[in-house]
PDB file of C-alpha atoms in Angstrom:
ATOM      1  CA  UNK L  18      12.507  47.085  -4.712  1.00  0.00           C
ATOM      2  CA  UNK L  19      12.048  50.087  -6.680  1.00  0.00           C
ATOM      3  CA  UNK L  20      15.753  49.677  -8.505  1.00  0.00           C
ATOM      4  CA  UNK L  21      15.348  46.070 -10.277  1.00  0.00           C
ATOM      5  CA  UNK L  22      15.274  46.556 -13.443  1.00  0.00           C
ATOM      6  CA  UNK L  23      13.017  43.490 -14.559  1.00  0.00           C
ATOM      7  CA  UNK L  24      10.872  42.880 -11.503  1.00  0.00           C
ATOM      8  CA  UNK L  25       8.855  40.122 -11.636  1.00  0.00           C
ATOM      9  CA  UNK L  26       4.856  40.347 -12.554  1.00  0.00           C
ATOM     10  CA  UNK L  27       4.023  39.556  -8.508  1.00  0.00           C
ATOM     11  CA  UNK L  28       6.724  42.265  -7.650  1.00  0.00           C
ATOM     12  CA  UNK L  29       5.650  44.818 -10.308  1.00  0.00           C
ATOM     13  CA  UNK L  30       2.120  44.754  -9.710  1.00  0.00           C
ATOM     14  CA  UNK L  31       2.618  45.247  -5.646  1.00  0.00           C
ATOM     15  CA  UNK L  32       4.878  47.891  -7.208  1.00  0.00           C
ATOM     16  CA  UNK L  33       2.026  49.798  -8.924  1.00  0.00           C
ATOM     17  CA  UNK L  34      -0.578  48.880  -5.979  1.00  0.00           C
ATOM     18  CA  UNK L  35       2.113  50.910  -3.455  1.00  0.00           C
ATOM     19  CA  UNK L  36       2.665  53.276  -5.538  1.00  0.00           C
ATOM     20  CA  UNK L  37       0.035  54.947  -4.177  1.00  0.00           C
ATOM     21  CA  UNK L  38       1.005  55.442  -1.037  1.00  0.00           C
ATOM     22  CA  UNK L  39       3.583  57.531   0.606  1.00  0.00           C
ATOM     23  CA  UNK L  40       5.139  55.276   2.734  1.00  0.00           C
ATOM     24  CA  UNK L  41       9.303  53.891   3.790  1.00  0.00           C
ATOM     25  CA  UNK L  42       9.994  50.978   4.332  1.00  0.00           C
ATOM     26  CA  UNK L  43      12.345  49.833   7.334  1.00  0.00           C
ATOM     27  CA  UNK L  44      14.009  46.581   7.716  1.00  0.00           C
ATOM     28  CA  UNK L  45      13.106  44.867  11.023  1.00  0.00           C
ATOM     29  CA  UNK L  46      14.569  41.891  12.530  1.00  0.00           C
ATOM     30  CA  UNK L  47      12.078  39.259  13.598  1.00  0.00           C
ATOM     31  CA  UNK L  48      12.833  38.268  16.749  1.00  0.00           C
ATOM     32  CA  UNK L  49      12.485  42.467  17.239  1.00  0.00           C
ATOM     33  CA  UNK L  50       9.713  42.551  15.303  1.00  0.00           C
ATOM     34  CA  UNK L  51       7.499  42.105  17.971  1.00  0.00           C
ATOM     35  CA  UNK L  52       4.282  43.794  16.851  1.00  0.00           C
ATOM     36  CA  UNK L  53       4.099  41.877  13.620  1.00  0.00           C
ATOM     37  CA  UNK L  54       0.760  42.165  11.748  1.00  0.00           C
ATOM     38  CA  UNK L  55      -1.680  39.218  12.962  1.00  0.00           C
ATOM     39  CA  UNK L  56      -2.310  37.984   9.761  1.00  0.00           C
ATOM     40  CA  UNK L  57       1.324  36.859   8.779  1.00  0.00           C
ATOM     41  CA  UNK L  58       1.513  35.566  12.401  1.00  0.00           C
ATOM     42  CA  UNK L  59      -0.545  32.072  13.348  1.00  0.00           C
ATOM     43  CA  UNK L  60      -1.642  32.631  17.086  1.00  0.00           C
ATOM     44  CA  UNK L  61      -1.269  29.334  17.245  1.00  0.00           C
ATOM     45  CA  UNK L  62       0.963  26.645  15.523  1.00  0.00           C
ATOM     46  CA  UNK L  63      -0.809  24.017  17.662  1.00  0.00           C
ATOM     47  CA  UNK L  64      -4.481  25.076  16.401  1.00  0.00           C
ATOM     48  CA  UNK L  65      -3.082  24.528  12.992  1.00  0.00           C
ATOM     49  CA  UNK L  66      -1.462  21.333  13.241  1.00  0.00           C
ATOM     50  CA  UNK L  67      -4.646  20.089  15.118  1.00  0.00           C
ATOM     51  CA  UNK L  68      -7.030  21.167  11.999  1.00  0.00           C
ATOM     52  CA  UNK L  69      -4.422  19.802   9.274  1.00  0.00           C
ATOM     53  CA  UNK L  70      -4.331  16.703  11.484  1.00  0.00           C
ATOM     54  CA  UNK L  71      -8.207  15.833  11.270  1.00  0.00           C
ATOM     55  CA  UNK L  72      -7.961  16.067   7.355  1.00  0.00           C
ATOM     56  CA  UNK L  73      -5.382  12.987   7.593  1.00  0.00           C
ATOM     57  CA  UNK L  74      -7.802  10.817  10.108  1.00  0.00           C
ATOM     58  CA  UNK L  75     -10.207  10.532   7.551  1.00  0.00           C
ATOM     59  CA  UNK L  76      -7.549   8.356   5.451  1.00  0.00           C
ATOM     60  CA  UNK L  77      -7.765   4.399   6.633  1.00  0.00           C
ATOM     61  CA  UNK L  78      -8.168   2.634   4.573  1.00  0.00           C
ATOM     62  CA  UNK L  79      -9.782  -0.227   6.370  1.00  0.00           C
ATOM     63  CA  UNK L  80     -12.728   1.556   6.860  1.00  0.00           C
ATOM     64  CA  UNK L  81     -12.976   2.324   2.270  1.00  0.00           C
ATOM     65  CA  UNK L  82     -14.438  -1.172   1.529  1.00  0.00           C
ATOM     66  CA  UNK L  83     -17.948   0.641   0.844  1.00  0.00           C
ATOM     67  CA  UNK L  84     -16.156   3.462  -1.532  1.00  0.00           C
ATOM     68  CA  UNK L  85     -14.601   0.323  -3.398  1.00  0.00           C
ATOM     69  CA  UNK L  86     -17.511  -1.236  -3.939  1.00  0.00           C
ATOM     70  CA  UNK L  87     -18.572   1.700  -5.384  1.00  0.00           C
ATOM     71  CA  UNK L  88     -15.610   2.757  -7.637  1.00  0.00           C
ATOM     72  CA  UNK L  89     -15.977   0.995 -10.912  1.00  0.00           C
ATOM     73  CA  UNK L  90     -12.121   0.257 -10.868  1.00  0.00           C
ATOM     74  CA  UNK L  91     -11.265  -1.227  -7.504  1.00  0.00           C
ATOM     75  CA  UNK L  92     -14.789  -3.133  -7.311  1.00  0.00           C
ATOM     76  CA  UNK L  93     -13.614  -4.498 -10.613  1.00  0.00           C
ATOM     77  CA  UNK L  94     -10.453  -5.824  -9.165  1.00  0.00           C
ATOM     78  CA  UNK L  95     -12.384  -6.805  -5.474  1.00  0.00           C
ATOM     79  CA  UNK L  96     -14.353  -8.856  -7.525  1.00  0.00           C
ATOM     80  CA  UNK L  97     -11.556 -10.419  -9.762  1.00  0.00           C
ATOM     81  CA  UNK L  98      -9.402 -10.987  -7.030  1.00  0.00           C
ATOM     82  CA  UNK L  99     -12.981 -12.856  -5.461  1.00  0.00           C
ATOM     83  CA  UNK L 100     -12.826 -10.508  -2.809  1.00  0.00           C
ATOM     84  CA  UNK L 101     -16.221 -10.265  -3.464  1.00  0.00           C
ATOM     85  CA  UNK L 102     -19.040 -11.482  -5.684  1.00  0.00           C
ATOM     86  CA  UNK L 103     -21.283  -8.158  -5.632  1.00  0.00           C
ATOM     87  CA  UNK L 104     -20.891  -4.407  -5.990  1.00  0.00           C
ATOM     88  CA  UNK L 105     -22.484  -1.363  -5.888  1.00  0.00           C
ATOM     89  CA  UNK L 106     -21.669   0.485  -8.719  1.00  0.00           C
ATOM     90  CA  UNK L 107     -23.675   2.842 -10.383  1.00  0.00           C
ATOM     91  CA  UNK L 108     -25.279   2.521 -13.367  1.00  0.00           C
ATOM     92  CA  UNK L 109     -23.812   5.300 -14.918  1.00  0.00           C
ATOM     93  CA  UNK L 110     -20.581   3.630 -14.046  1.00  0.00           C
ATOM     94  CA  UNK L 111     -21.618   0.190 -15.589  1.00  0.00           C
ATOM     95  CA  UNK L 112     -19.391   0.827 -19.162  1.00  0.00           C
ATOM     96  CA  UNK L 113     -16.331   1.844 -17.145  1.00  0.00           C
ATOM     97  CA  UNK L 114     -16.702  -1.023 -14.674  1.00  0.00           C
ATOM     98  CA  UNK L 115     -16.810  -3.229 -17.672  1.00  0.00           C
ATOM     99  CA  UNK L 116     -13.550  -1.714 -19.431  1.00  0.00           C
ATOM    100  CA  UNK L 117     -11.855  -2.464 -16.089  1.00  0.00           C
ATOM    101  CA  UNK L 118     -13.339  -5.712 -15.695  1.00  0.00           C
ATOM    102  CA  UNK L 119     -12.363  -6.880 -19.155  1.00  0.00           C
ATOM    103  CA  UNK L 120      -9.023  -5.638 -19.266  1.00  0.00           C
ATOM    104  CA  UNK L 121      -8.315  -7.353 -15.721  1.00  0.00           C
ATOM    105  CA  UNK L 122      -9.808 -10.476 -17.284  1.00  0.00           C
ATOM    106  CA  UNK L 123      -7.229 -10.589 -20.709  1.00  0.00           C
ATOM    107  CA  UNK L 124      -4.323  -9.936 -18.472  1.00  0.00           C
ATOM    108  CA  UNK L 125      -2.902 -12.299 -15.780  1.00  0.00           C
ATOM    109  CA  UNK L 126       0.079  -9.619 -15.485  1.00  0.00           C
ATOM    110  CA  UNK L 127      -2.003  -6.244 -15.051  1.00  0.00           C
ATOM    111  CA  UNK L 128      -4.039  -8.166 -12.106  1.00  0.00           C
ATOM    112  CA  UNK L 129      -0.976  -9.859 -10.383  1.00  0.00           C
ATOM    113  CA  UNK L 130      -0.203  -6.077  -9.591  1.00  0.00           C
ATOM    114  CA  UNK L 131      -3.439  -6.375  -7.420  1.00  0.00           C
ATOM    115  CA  UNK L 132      -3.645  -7.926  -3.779  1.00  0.00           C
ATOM    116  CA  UNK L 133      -6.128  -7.477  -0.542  1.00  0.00           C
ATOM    117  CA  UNK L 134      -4.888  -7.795   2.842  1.00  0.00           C
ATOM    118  CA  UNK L 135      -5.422  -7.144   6.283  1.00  0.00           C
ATOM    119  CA  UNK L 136      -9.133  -5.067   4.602  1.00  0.00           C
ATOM    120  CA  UNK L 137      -6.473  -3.044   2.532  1.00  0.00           C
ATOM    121  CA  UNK L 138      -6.116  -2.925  -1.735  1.00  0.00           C
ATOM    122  CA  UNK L 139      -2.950  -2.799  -2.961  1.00  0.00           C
ATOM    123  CA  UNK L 140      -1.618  -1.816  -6.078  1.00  0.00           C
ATOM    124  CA  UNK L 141       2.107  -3.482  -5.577  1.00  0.00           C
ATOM    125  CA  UNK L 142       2.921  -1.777  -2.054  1.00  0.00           C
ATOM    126  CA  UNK L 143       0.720   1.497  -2.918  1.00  0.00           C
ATOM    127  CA  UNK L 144      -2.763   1.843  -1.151  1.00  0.00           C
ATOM    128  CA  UNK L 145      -5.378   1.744  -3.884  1.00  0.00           C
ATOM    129  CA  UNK L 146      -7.622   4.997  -3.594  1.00  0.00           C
ATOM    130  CA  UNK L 147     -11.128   4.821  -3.933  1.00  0.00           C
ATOM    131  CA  UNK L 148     -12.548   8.176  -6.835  1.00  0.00           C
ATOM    132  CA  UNK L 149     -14.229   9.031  -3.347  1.00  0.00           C
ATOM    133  CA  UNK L 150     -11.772   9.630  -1.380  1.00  0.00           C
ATOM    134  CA  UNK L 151      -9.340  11.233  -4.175  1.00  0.00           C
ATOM    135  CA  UNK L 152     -10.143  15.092  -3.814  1.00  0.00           C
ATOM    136  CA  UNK L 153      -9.729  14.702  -0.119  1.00  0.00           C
ATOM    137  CA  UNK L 154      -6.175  13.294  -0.504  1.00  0.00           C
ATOM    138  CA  UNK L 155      -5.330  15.916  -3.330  1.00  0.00           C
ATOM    139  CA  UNK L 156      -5.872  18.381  -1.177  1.00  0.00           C
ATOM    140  CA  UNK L 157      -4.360  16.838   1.453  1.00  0.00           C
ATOM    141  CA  UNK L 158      -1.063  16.557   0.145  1.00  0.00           C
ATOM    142  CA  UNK L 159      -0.736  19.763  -2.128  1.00  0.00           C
ATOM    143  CA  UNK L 160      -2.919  22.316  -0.052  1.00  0.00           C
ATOM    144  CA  UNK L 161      -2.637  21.654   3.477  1.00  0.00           C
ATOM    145  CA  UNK L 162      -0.120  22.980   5.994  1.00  0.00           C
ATOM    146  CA  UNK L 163       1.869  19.947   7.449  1.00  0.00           C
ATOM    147  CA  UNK L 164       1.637  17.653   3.675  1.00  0.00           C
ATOM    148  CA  UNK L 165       1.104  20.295   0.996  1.00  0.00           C
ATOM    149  CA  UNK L 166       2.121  23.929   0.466  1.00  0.00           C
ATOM    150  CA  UNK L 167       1.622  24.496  -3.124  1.00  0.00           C
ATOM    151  CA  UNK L 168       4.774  23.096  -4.197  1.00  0.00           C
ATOM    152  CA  UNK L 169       3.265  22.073  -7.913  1.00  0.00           C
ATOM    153  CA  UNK L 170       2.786  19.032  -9.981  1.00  0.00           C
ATOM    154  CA  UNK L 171       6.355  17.170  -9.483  1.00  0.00           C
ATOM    155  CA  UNK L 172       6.262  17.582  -5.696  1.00  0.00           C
ATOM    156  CA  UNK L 173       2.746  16.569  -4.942  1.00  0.00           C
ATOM    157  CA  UNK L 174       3.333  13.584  -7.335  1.00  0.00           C
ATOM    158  CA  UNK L 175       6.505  12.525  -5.350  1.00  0.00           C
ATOM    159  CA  UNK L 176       4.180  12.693  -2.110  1.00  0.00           C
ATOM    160  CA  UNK L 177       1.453  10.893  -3.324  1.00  0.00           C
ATOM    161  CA  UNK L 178       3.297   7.985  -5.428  1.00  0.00           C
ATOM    162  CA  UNK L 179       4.648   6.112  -3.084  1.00  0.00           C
ATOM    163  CA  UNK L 180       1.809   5.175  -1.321  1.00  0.00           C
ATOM    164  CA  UNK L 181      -0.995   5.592  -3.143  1.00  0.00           C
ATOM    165  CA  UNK L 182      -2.249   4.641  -6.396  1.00  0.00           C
ATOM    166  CA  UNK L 183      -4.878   4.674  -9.055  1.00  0.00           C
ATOM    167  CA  UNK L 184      -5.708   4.981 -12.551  1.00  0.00           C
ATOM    168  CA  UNK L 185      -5.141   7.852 -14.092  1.00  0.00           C
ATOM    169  CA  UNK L 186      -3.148   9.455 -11.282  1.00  0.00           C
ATOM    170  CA  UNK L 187      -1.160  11.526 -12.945  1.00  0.00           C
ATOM    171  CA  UNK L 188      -3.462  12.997 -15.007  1.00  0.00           C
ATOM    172  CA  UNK L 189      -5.827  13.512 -11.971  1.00  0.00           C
ATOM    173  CA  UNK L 190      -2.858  15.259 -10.100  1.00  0.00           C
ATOM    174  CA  UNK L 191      -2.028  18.080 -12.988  1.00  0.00           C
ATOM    175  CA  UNK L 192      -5.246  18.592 -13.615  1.00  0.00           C
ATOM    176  CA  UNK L 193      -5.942  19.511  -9.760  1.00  0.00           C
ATOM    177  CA  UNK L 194      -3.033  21.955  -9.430  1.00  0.00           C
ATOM    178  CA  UNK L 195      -4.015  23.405 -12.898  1.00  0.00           C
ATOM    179  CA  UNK L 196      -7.181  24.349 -10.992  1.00  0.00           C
ATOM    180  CA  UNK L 197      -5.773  25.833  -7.974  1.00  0.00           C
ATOM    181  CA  UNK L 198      -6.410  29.192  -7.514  1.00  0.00           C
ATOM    182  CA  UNK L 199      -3.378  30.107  -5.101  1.00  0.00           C
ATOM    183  CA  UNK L 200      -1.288  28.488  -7.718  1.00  0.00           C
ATOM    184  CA  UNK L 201      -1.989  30.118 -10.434  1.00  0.00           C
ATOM    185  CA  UNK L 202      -1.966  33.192  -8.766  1.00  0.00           C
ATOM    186  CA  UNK L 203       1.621  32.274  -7.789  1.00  0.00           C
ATOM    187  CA  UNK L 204       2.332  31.480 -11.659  1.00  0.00           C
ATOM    188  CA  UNK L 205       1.588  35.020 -12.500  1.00  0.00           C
TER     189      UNK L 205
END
């Protein structure tokens, strides 16, 4: 470690941290390495897979119809699609329901992208997310164990796109990661 001559800024500042310390380090293999430290070691994989688990029950989307009717986008579309006839949108969400509502209205194209079925909103194939239920499914897919990992904008995108959508996605997505502490102490 000691001999690269441009170590990264991770590497040099664990550099100047152990500097401190008299110390040697010895190569172990791992399956020798039997008294690894506890913390890089999960005691159990199971226990882990459980916990990551319950974060993906909470997305059916059967069960959002209440979120849509609150999001000022999808209750937009429920109600041009005459899924329904009433919402309950804010007030402080009135103006945006309104873009929505009038931009679904001058375009037969943007709302044929639209459909309900089987209690489900779909943007073409994608599972229309409810600004409720976003965070959740952020998180989901770019910090947990079994979906995420911390693998950055790109990655997380190409997890989410597929199957879900809605507005602003993208945007929603980089701005996310560009808040993620572990990232950015990754970056630097």
């Amino acid at each position: 470690l000691r001999n690269k001559k441009e170590p990264s800024k991770r590497l040099a500042r664990w550099l100047d941290f152990l500097a401190e310390y008299d110390f040697t380090l010895e190569y172990i293999k791992g399956t020798n390495n039997v008294v690894a430290d506890a913390l890089s070691r999960p005691t159990s994989v199971a226990a882990i897979e459980i916990s990551a688990l319950r974060s993906l029950e909470t997305f059916n989307p059967t069960e959002w119809m209440d979120l849509w009717l609150k999001d000022p986008w999808s209750a937009a579309v429920l109600r041009r699609l005459g899924i329904i006839t009433e919402d309950n949108v804010d007030a402080s969400d009135r103006s945006l329901y309104d873009k929505y509502w009038k931009k679904l209205q001058q375009s037969s194209k943007y709302l044929g992208h639209y459909s309900f079925h089987d209690d489900i909103l779909y943007y073409d194939s994608r599972v229309c997310v409810p600004r409720e239920k976003r965070p959740l499914l952020l998180h989901t897919y770019h910090d947990s164990l079994l979906q995420g990992g911390h693998f950055g904008e790109t990655a997380t995108t190409n997890k989410l796109l597929p199957i879900y959508y809605w507005p602003s996605m993208s945007k929603d997505i980089k701005t996310f990661i560009a808040t993620c502490i572990q990232c950015q102490i990754m970056k630097s």
